[in-house]
Amino acid sequence: MVSVTIDGHEIQVPEGTNVLEAAKKAGITIPHYCYHPALSVVGQCRVCMVEIDGAPKLATACSTQVRDGMNISTNSERATEARQAVLEFLLANHPLDCPVCDQAGECYLQDYAFDFGLDTTHMVEEKRTYPERERRMLGPHVIQNQNRCIHCTRCIRFTREISETHDLTMKARGNHQYIDTFNGEPYDNPWSACAADVCPVGALTVKEFRFRARVWRLEETRSICPGCSIGCNIMIGHRNGVVYRFMPRENAEINGWWMCDHGRFLAEDLNARDIDRPLIRSGGQLAPATWSDALEELARIIGAGTDARVIASANLSNEALYLAKKLFAEKLGLKMLVPVETGPGRSIKNAHKEWIRSEDPHPNATGARLIGLNVGDASRLQDFLITSSGPVVILDAGAHPLLASQDIIQAIKNQPIVAMANAHTPMTRAADLVFPVASWLEAEGTYTSSTGRVQLAERGAHPSDEAKAAWDILTLMARALGADPGPVTRPQQIFEELAAEVPAFAGMTYRRLSNEPGVPVLEEVAHVG
Amino acid sequence: MSIAHTQPLTMTPPEMLRDVHFDGEMEKKISALLRRYPTKQAALLPVLWLCQERWGWLPASVLQAVAKRLELSPAFVEGVTTFYTMYNTQPTGKYLVQVCTTLSCQLCGASGLTAHLKERLGIDSGETTPDGRFTLLGVQCLGACGEGPVVQINNDYYTNVTVEMLDQILDELPE
Amino acid sequence: MEPILLRAEHETNSKALTTSLKLGGYSALKKALIMNPEDIREEVKKSGLRGRGGAGFPTGVKWGFVPQDLPKPKYLICNADESEPGTFKDRKLIHTDPHMLIEGIIISSYAINAHTAYIYIRGEFYEEVQILEQAIAEAYKKHYLGKNILKTGYDLDVYVHRGAGAYICGEETALMESIEGKRGQPRLKPPFPAVVGLFGCPTVINNVETLACVPHIIERGADWFASIGRPRNTGPKLFCVSGHVNRPGVYELPLSVTYREIIEKHCGGVRDGKKLKGFIPGGSSAPVLPASAIDIKADFDSVAEAGSMFGSGALIVLDETTDMVWLLENLLTFYTHESCGQCTPCREGGNWALEIVRRIRRGYGRPEDLETLERISQFASRGMTLCPLGDAFCGPITGVLTHFRGEFEQAIAKAKPLPKKKLPALPVRSGRGTFGM
Ligand SMILES: Cc1cc2nc3c(=O)[nH]c(=O)nc-3n(C[C@H](O)[C@H](O)[C@H](O)COP(=O)(O)O)c2cc1C
Ligand code: SF4
Ligand code: SF4
Ligand code: FES
Ligand code: FES
C-alpha cells in the first residue's frame, strides 16, 4: 500500500494503481476517454491531465502509477486549463448533433464537456467529416457514425484484447484516420455490440436500440442474463413494463464488462407476451378464466391418485425450483424432472482475462442440481413423458426444445396438460390449462451460474395483467392440491429457507448477494453436480 | 543527353489477383526476411514491399495473403498498410510522379513544377492520366532539400528540377 | 577544418570498401574490438558527443542506461529515417561513405553488447537502401560482420529495415513499432527504450551521423573530438543548408560556428542578392529566428538560448520575399499530414491551426485568430502530447508569431468578414495508400 494525496484527500492504495483509479477511490472523477479498466493503457486522448507536485510537466492520470507520498492535484489551474483545452480540441471536429444522437445521456463527451469544459468554443472552421461513414452498418448490430469518433481506439482494443477477434482497426492516419474492418467487411463477432458499449461517444451505437428511447427516460434494473449458464450480469433498461435493452453490468468474476450478442438481444423477447391471464380449455378452445377457476381446474385434473408428472425447468430461479421440489416432489409425491439440453457454446471473458465457456443454455441448471432435483437430457425427458398416461404439469413451456416438438405433443395429447408460460408455444396451444407467468423482468430470484456463483436478479416491474411470479403460482398450485406451503410471501423468504436447508447455499442472504459479485457455492458441494 | 533513368511500374490487374499465392521464389524471399526478426509480425513492412514490387499494388486479396502468411489479422495488416503513405492500395500509373511540396523545395520553385505537371498531364494531385501512364502526387519532404526542387518518379530521385528538365524527363521515359 | 565525416566526399567510387580502407576505414574497429565495451562507452561519454538526430542527448550517457545485467538481447538501431524537413545529411553520408556508418554501427553495438542492429531507413531512400545493402554485403565478406568478427569472438548481424512513408517513424519509439510491424505510433514513456525498447528488449537508437562519429572518437581519442567546437557542443557537424542561398548543400563544420559564417562564407550568401529575412536553425520544427540572430553560434546551447532549437542542424534560409503566413501554412500542412493521430492535441489541434492559417491566407482572418493559434500551441506542446511532434508543429507557430507577428496582423487587418455560409471544407489530404479517403 502506498499513501497519496489527491486534491488534499490522503488515501491508501495498492502499489501499481494508476492515478486515475486512485482518484476514483477518493471519490474524484478524472475525465478519461481512452482509458478503460479492462483495456491496455494507451494514454492517447490526453484528457486526464493532472498536476503532480515536483513534476515540471502535467501527467496523464491513466498512465501514471502512484508513488508513495505523491501529491496530486486534479483541479489546479494548470490541470483544469489543460483539460479544457483537450475537450475543446475534441469538440472542434465533433458534429454536436446530440439531439439526434443515441448516445445522448450517456455520452462522455457531453458529460465531460459539461463538467469540465469551456462554455464557448473558438472554432469557426468547417468540421472534418467522413461522408461515406456517417451512418452505416458496420455489422449486423453496430452502426457507425465516424464523424462523432474521438479516435480513442477503445473499440479496437476491445477486439484485440477482449474478444480476440481482431476485426476492427484504424485506417489511414492523423486527422483523417477512421475505424473500419478489413476491406469493409461486416463487423460480426459474438460480442460485437460490446464495441458500442466501450465507445465513449455516439460513433458506434447498437442498431437494436437506435432511436427507440432516450436513455435518461429508462429505468434500470440489475439482473442476470437469461441466455445461458454463464450468468452475465446485466442491467435491464425498461420503461412502463416495456424492455428496451440489456446492457452488461460489471462483474469481475463472471463477465467483466461484457456480454454476448445472443444474450443482449434476448431483451426484445421479454416483450413478446401473449398470455396474460389463466386459460382453460373448454369446447376445444383455450378461453380466459379467473385464477380461482384455473386453480379449481388444476385440482380437478390432478385429482388424488393420478400419476401426474412435473416437468420443471433449468430456467427457473433457485427459489422456484426449491419450492417445486419441496411442494410437488416431497409433499405431493409427484415425479419431477428438470430437462436440460446442450446449447451452442457461449463464452465470455471476465475481468481477470479468463474465458468462461459454457454449452449449457440454461441459466440455472447448476442450481437445479445443487438443490437436488432430477436433471435429465432429451432422451430422459422423452421417456419421462411417454411412459406415463397421467397428467403432465409443465412449469415452463420453454424449458426444453423437445416440449415444442409435434411428435411429443402428439404422443401426450390424450393426457391432460398443464403449462406455465407467458407466450404461446405449440405446447401451450395443446394444453388444457395455462397459467400466466411473470417475465424475467417481473420476478425477483437467484440463479446459480456455471461457475457456481449464486446471483440475484432483481425485479423491475410488476407482472402485467393477471400474470404472477413462478414462486407465487407454485404456492397457489400446491395449496389448491392440498399441500400446505405455509406462509410464503416473498422470494427472499424462500431463499432464507433454501439457504438453511441446502448446504451449498449456506450463509447466503439476499443482502450479501446484492453487494457481492455473486457468492460462490461451497467448493466441495459444487462438484457434486 | 538523356536524364530520365526510370523504369515503368507494372500493375497486375485486379482480376488476376483474386486468389493470391506466394510462389516458390516469393516464399524464399519471405523466409529470408523472417530470419531477420524474432517475430513474424516484424516482417510485415518488408513483406508488403516485396508484394508491392511483385504486383505493383496491394489490393485486399494481397493483404489477406500476407496476413495469413505472417499469422496476423487481415484488419491489422490493412491498418498498418494504410498508415504508411507509400503502400498503394489502389493501382497507380506506370510512373508515379511525386513532387515535393515542403518548404525548402517550395522556396526553390516547386509549386511551378506542380502547376506545370497538372497542366501538361491534365490531372490533379492524386489522379492518374486516362492512358494509365502517369499518376501525379504532391508529397512531403523527400529528404534531399539542398537539391530542391526534388521530384521522385517511382524509386528514383530527380533533383534541382526545372520545368524544362521535367518536360525532357517525361518525354524520355520509356513506354 | 579538415573533413572528417565527409573525408571521402571527393573520392571517385567513394562508396566502395577499397576506398574506405584506403582512407582508414575499419581501423577503429580493429582497435575497438580489443577494448573493453565499458571503456568504449566511457570514451564516447568523454568526447561529449551529443546525438545528431534532433534531441542532442549525450550519446555515451544514453549507452550507459542499458542495463547490462538484464538477461535479454540488446539491440542497436541506426535511425536513418531522415525526415525532418530541411535535413538531408544522413543521405549525404550514406552516399559518401556507407562503410563509415557501418563501422560506427559495429563499434557502437559492441559497446552496448548488442548482437543485432537494424538500420531503419525511410522508404523513399530506395537508392540508399541498395547502397547500404551492398556495403553490408562487402563487410560480411571481409568478416567485419557476422559470426566471430575478425576472430575476436564477437558476433553481429546488421539488417536494413525500410520504412514506407511516415515522418513520425523518425521518432524513436514509433520507429520501433514500425520495425515490429505495426503502425508507426510513438509509445508511452516510461519505460524508456534503453530498458524496454525493440521487441521489449534494451535498445539504443542513434542517428546516422552520431554513429558515424564513433569510429573517429575511438581512432583519435575523446580529447581530440572534444577539442572541436566548444564545451558541451563538441565535434564536427554536418550542416544541411537549403532555401534561399546561393550554394545549398551539406557542409561539415565544427559545432559553434556562427550562422553568418555558414550563410555568407560557405553558402555564398542569400540568393539573387536579396536580403536575409530570417532562418530556421534546426529543421522545420525549430522556431524561425529573425535575420538579426545571424551572429549566434550554431550549436545546441546557443540556439536554445535564442529561443529556438538546434535540432538536426538543418538550416533553412529565408530571404526578404518570404511570406510568413504562407510559410506557416506550408509547415503546418506537413505536420498535420505526418501526425500519427493518437493524441487529441496533435491530431485535432494541428489541423485546427492549419485551417485557421489557411483562412487567414484566403483573406478571412479574424482578430482573435492569433490568440487561438497561441492557445493551440500552448496546449499541444510541453507534455500535452505523447511524443514531441506536438511541440514540432507548435515551434513554427511560436516562431512566426514572436518574430513576424506583424505580417499576420496585416493580413488580418485587410481581411474580409467571414462569409455567412461557412467556407467550403478543404479537400481531404490523403496519403498514397488511401486515395480518396
Ligand atoms: C517527430 C520526430 C521525428 C524525428 N525524426 C528523426 C529522424 O528523422 N532522424 C533521426 O535521427 N532522429 C529523429 N528524431 C529523434 C529520435 O527520436 C531520436 O531522438 C534520435 O534518433 C536519437 O538519436 P541521437 O541521440 O543519435 O540523436 C525524431 C524525433 C521526433 C520527435
Ligand atoms: S468508434 Fe468510439 S470507441 Fe472506437 S475509436 Fe471512435 S470513439 Fe473510440
Ligand atoms: S504528438 Fe502527434 S505524432 Fe506524436 S504521438 Fe501524439 S498524435 Fe502521434
Ligand atoms: S484517459 Fe488518460 S490519456 Fe486518455
Ligand atoms: S523540402 Fe523537398 S526534399 Fe525536403
Short mmCIF file of C-alpha atoms in Angstrom, two decimals, chain B residues 5 32-33 35-46 49 52-53 72 76 78-92 96 98 101-109 111 125-128 135-148 150 152 154-157 159-160, chain C residues 75 82-89 91 116 118 120 122-128 133 159-166 168-169 174 177-185 199 241-244 248-249 271 280 284 316-318 322 326-327 330-331 333-335 337-341 430-435:
data_model
loop_
_atom_site.label_atom_id
_atom_site.label_comp_id
_atom_site.label_asym_id
_atom_site.label_seq_id
_atom_site.Cartn_x
_atom_site.Cartn_y
_atom_site.Cartn_z
CA HIS B 5 16.58 6.79 -65.76
CA ALA B 32 14.84 -14.96 -45.68
CA LEU B 33 13.12 -11.88 -44.29
CA ARG B 35 15.14 -14.83 -40.32
CA ARG B 36 15.97 -11.21 -39.64
CA TYR B 37 13.49 -10.75 -36.82
CA PRO B 38 12.49 -12.55 -33.64
CA THR B 39 8.77 -12.22 -34.51
CA LYS B 40 6.82 -12.94 -37.69
CA GLN B 41 4.98 -9.65 -37.38
CA ALA B 42 8.19 -7.69 -37.74
CA ALA B 43 8.49 -8.90 -41.30
CA LEU B 44 5.26 -7.13 -42.22
CA LEU B 45 6.71 -3.99 -43.75
CA PRO B 46 9.36 -5.80 -45.81
CA TRP B 49 7.30 -4.11 -50.00
CA GLN B 52 4.17 -4.25 -53.97
CA GLU B 53 7.27 -4.86 -56.06
CA LEU B 72 -1.79 -11.63 -38.34
CA PHE B 76 -4.40 -5.36 -38.54
CA GLU B 78 -4.76 -3.22 -43.51
CA GLY B 79 -4.44 -0.81 -40.59
CA VAL B 80 -0.68 -0.91 -40.91
CA THR B 81 -0.69 -0.69 -44.68
CA THR B 82 -2.85 2.41 -44.76
CA PHE B 83 -0.79 4.15 -42.08
CA TYR B 84 2.16 4.38 -44.44
CA THR B 85 1.76 6.55 -47.49
CA MET B 86 3.99 4.56 -49.80
CA TYR B 87 1.92 1.41 -49.91
CA ASN B 88 -0.55 1.68 -52.74
CA THR B 89 -3.87 0.06 -52.09
CA GLN B 90 -5.03 1.31 -55.49
CA PRO B 91 -3.20 0.80 -58.77
CA THR B 92 -1.11 3.74 -59.93
CA LEU B 96 4.30 7.76 -60.08
CA GLN B 98 5.88 12.75 -56.80
CA THR B 101 5.60 20.21 -51.64
CA THR B 102 7.51 21.03 -48.48
CA LEU B 103 9.21 24.25 -47.54
CA SER B 104 12.75 24.09 -48.93
CA CYS B 105 11.64 22.81 -52.32
CA GLN B 106 8.84 25.34 -52.43
CA LEU B 107 11.31 28.12 -51.67
CA CYS B 108 13.12 26.96 -54.78
CA GLY B 109 10.09 26.94 -57.01
CA SER B 111 4.99 24.96 -56.94
CA SER B 125 -2.74 15.55 -57.49
CA GLY B 126 -3.76 12.00 -56.61
CA GLU B 127 -5.09 11.29 -60.10
CA THR B 128 -3.90 9.09 -62.94
CA THR B 135 -0.02 9.36 -61.54
CA LEU B 136 0.68 12.77 -60.05
CA LEU B 137 1.18 13.20 -56.36
CA GLY B 138 2.20 16.05 -54.12
CA VAL B 139 4.31 14.57 -51.34
CA GLN B 140 6.01 15.77 -48.21
CA CYS B 141 9.75 16.44 -47.82
CA LEU B 142 11.84 13.79 -49.54
CA GLY B 143 14.98 14.40 -47.52
CA ALA B 144 17.02 16.00 -50.30
CA CYS B 145 16.12 19.61 -49.58
CA GLY B 146 19.51 21.01 -50.55
CA GLU B 147 18.89 19.93 -54.11
CA GLY B 148 15.35 21.24 -54.38
CA VAL B 150 13.01 17.40 -55.84
CA GLN B 152 10.68 11.35 -57.22
CA ASN B 154 8.90 5.61 -58.92
CA ASN B 155 12.08 4.83 -56.95
CA ASP B 156 14.28 7.49 -58.49
CA TYR B 157 15.12 10.97 -57.30
CA THR B 159 16.98 16.92 -58.14
CA ASN B 160 17.26 20.63 -58.93
CA TYR C 75 19.60 -4.04 -29.91
CA GLU C 82 15.85 11.50 -42.07
CA SER C 83 12.50 13.13 -42.43
CA GLU C 84 12.59 16.44 -40.60
CA PRO C 85 12.18 18.94 -43.44
CA GLY C 86 15.44 20.65 -44.20
CA THR C 87 17.53 17.63 -43.19
CA PHE C 88 19.49 15.65 -45.80
CA LYS C 89 22.80 14.92 -44.17
CA ARG C 91 21.53 10.68 -47.16
CA THR C 116 21.72 -7.44 -33.85
CA TYR C 118 18.82 -2.56 -37.60
CA TYR C 120 15.76 1.97 -40.19
CA ARG C 122 12.89 5.98 -44.82
CA GLY C 123 11.02 4.25 -47.62
CA GLU C 124 11.75 6.92 -50.20
CA PHE C 125 15.50 6.26 -49.94
CA TYR C 126 15.43 3.36 -52.34
CA GLU C 127 18.85 4.02 -53.80
CA GLU C 128 20.34 4.43 -50.35
CA GLU C 133 22.86 -3.49 -48.67
CA TYR C 159 19.80 -5.55 -41.30
CA VAL C 160 18.28 -2.71 -43.25
CA HIS C 161 14.64 -2.13 -42.47
CA ARG C 162 12.90 0.11 -44.96
CA GLY C 163 10.11 2.40 -43.82
CA ALA C 164 7.18 3.19 -46.06
CA GLY C 165 6.33 6.85 -45.85
CA ALA C 166 5.79 8.27 -42.37
CA ILE C 168 6.74 10.08 -37.40
CA CYS C 169 8.79 6.89 -37.70
CA ALA C 174 7.41 4.98 -33.38
CA GLU C 177 6.80 -0.01 -33.54
CA SER C 178 7.43 0.22 -37.25
CA ILE C 179 10.21 -2.37 -37.13
CA GLU C 180 7.90 -4.58 -35.12
CA GLY C 181 5.43 -4.42 -37.99
CA LYS C 182 2.93 -2.01 -36.55
CA ARG C 183 1.53 1.40 -37.30
CA GLY C 184 4.24 3.90 -36.50
CA GLN C 185 2.71 5.30 -33.34
CA PHE C 199 10.89 -6.39 -29.07
CA VAL C 241 21.60 24.28 -45.78
CA SER C 242 18.59 24.77 -48.03
CA GLY C 243 16.29 27.53 -49.16
CA HIS C 244 17.33 30.94 -50.39
CA PRO C 248 22.80 24.98 -50.69
CA GLY C 249 24.17 21.63 -49.55
CA ARG C 271 20.37 34.03 -53.36
CA ILE C 280 15.15 28.19 -39.35
CA SER C 284 11.49 22.87 -39.82
CA ILE C 316 16.61 26.79 -43.90
CA VAL C 317 17.39 30.26 -45.16
CA LEU C 318 14.57 32.70 -45.90
CA THR C 322 9.25 35.02 -47.92
CA TRP C 326 2.45 31.04 -46.35
CA LEU C 327 5.43 29.52 -44.59
CA ASN C 330 3.30 25.03 -45.54
CA LEU C 331 4.82 23.69 -42.34
CA THR C 333 0.45 21.11 -43.71
CA PHE C 334 3.50 18.95 -43.27
CA TYR C 335 2.99 18.30 -39.58
CA HIS C 337 -0.07 15.21 -42.66
CA GLU C 338 2.50 13.46 -40.53
CA SER C 339 0.69 13.32 -37.19
CA CYS C 340 0.22 9.72 -36.28
CA GLY C 341 -3.19 10.66 -34.93
CA SER C 430 -4.68 11.77 -48.44
CA GLY C 431 -1.60 9.68 -48.30
CA ARG C 432 -0.82 7.48 -51.24
CA GLY C 433 -2.10 4.34 -49.67
CA THR C 434 -5.52 5.77 -49.25
CA PHE C 435 -6.59 7.62 -52.33
#
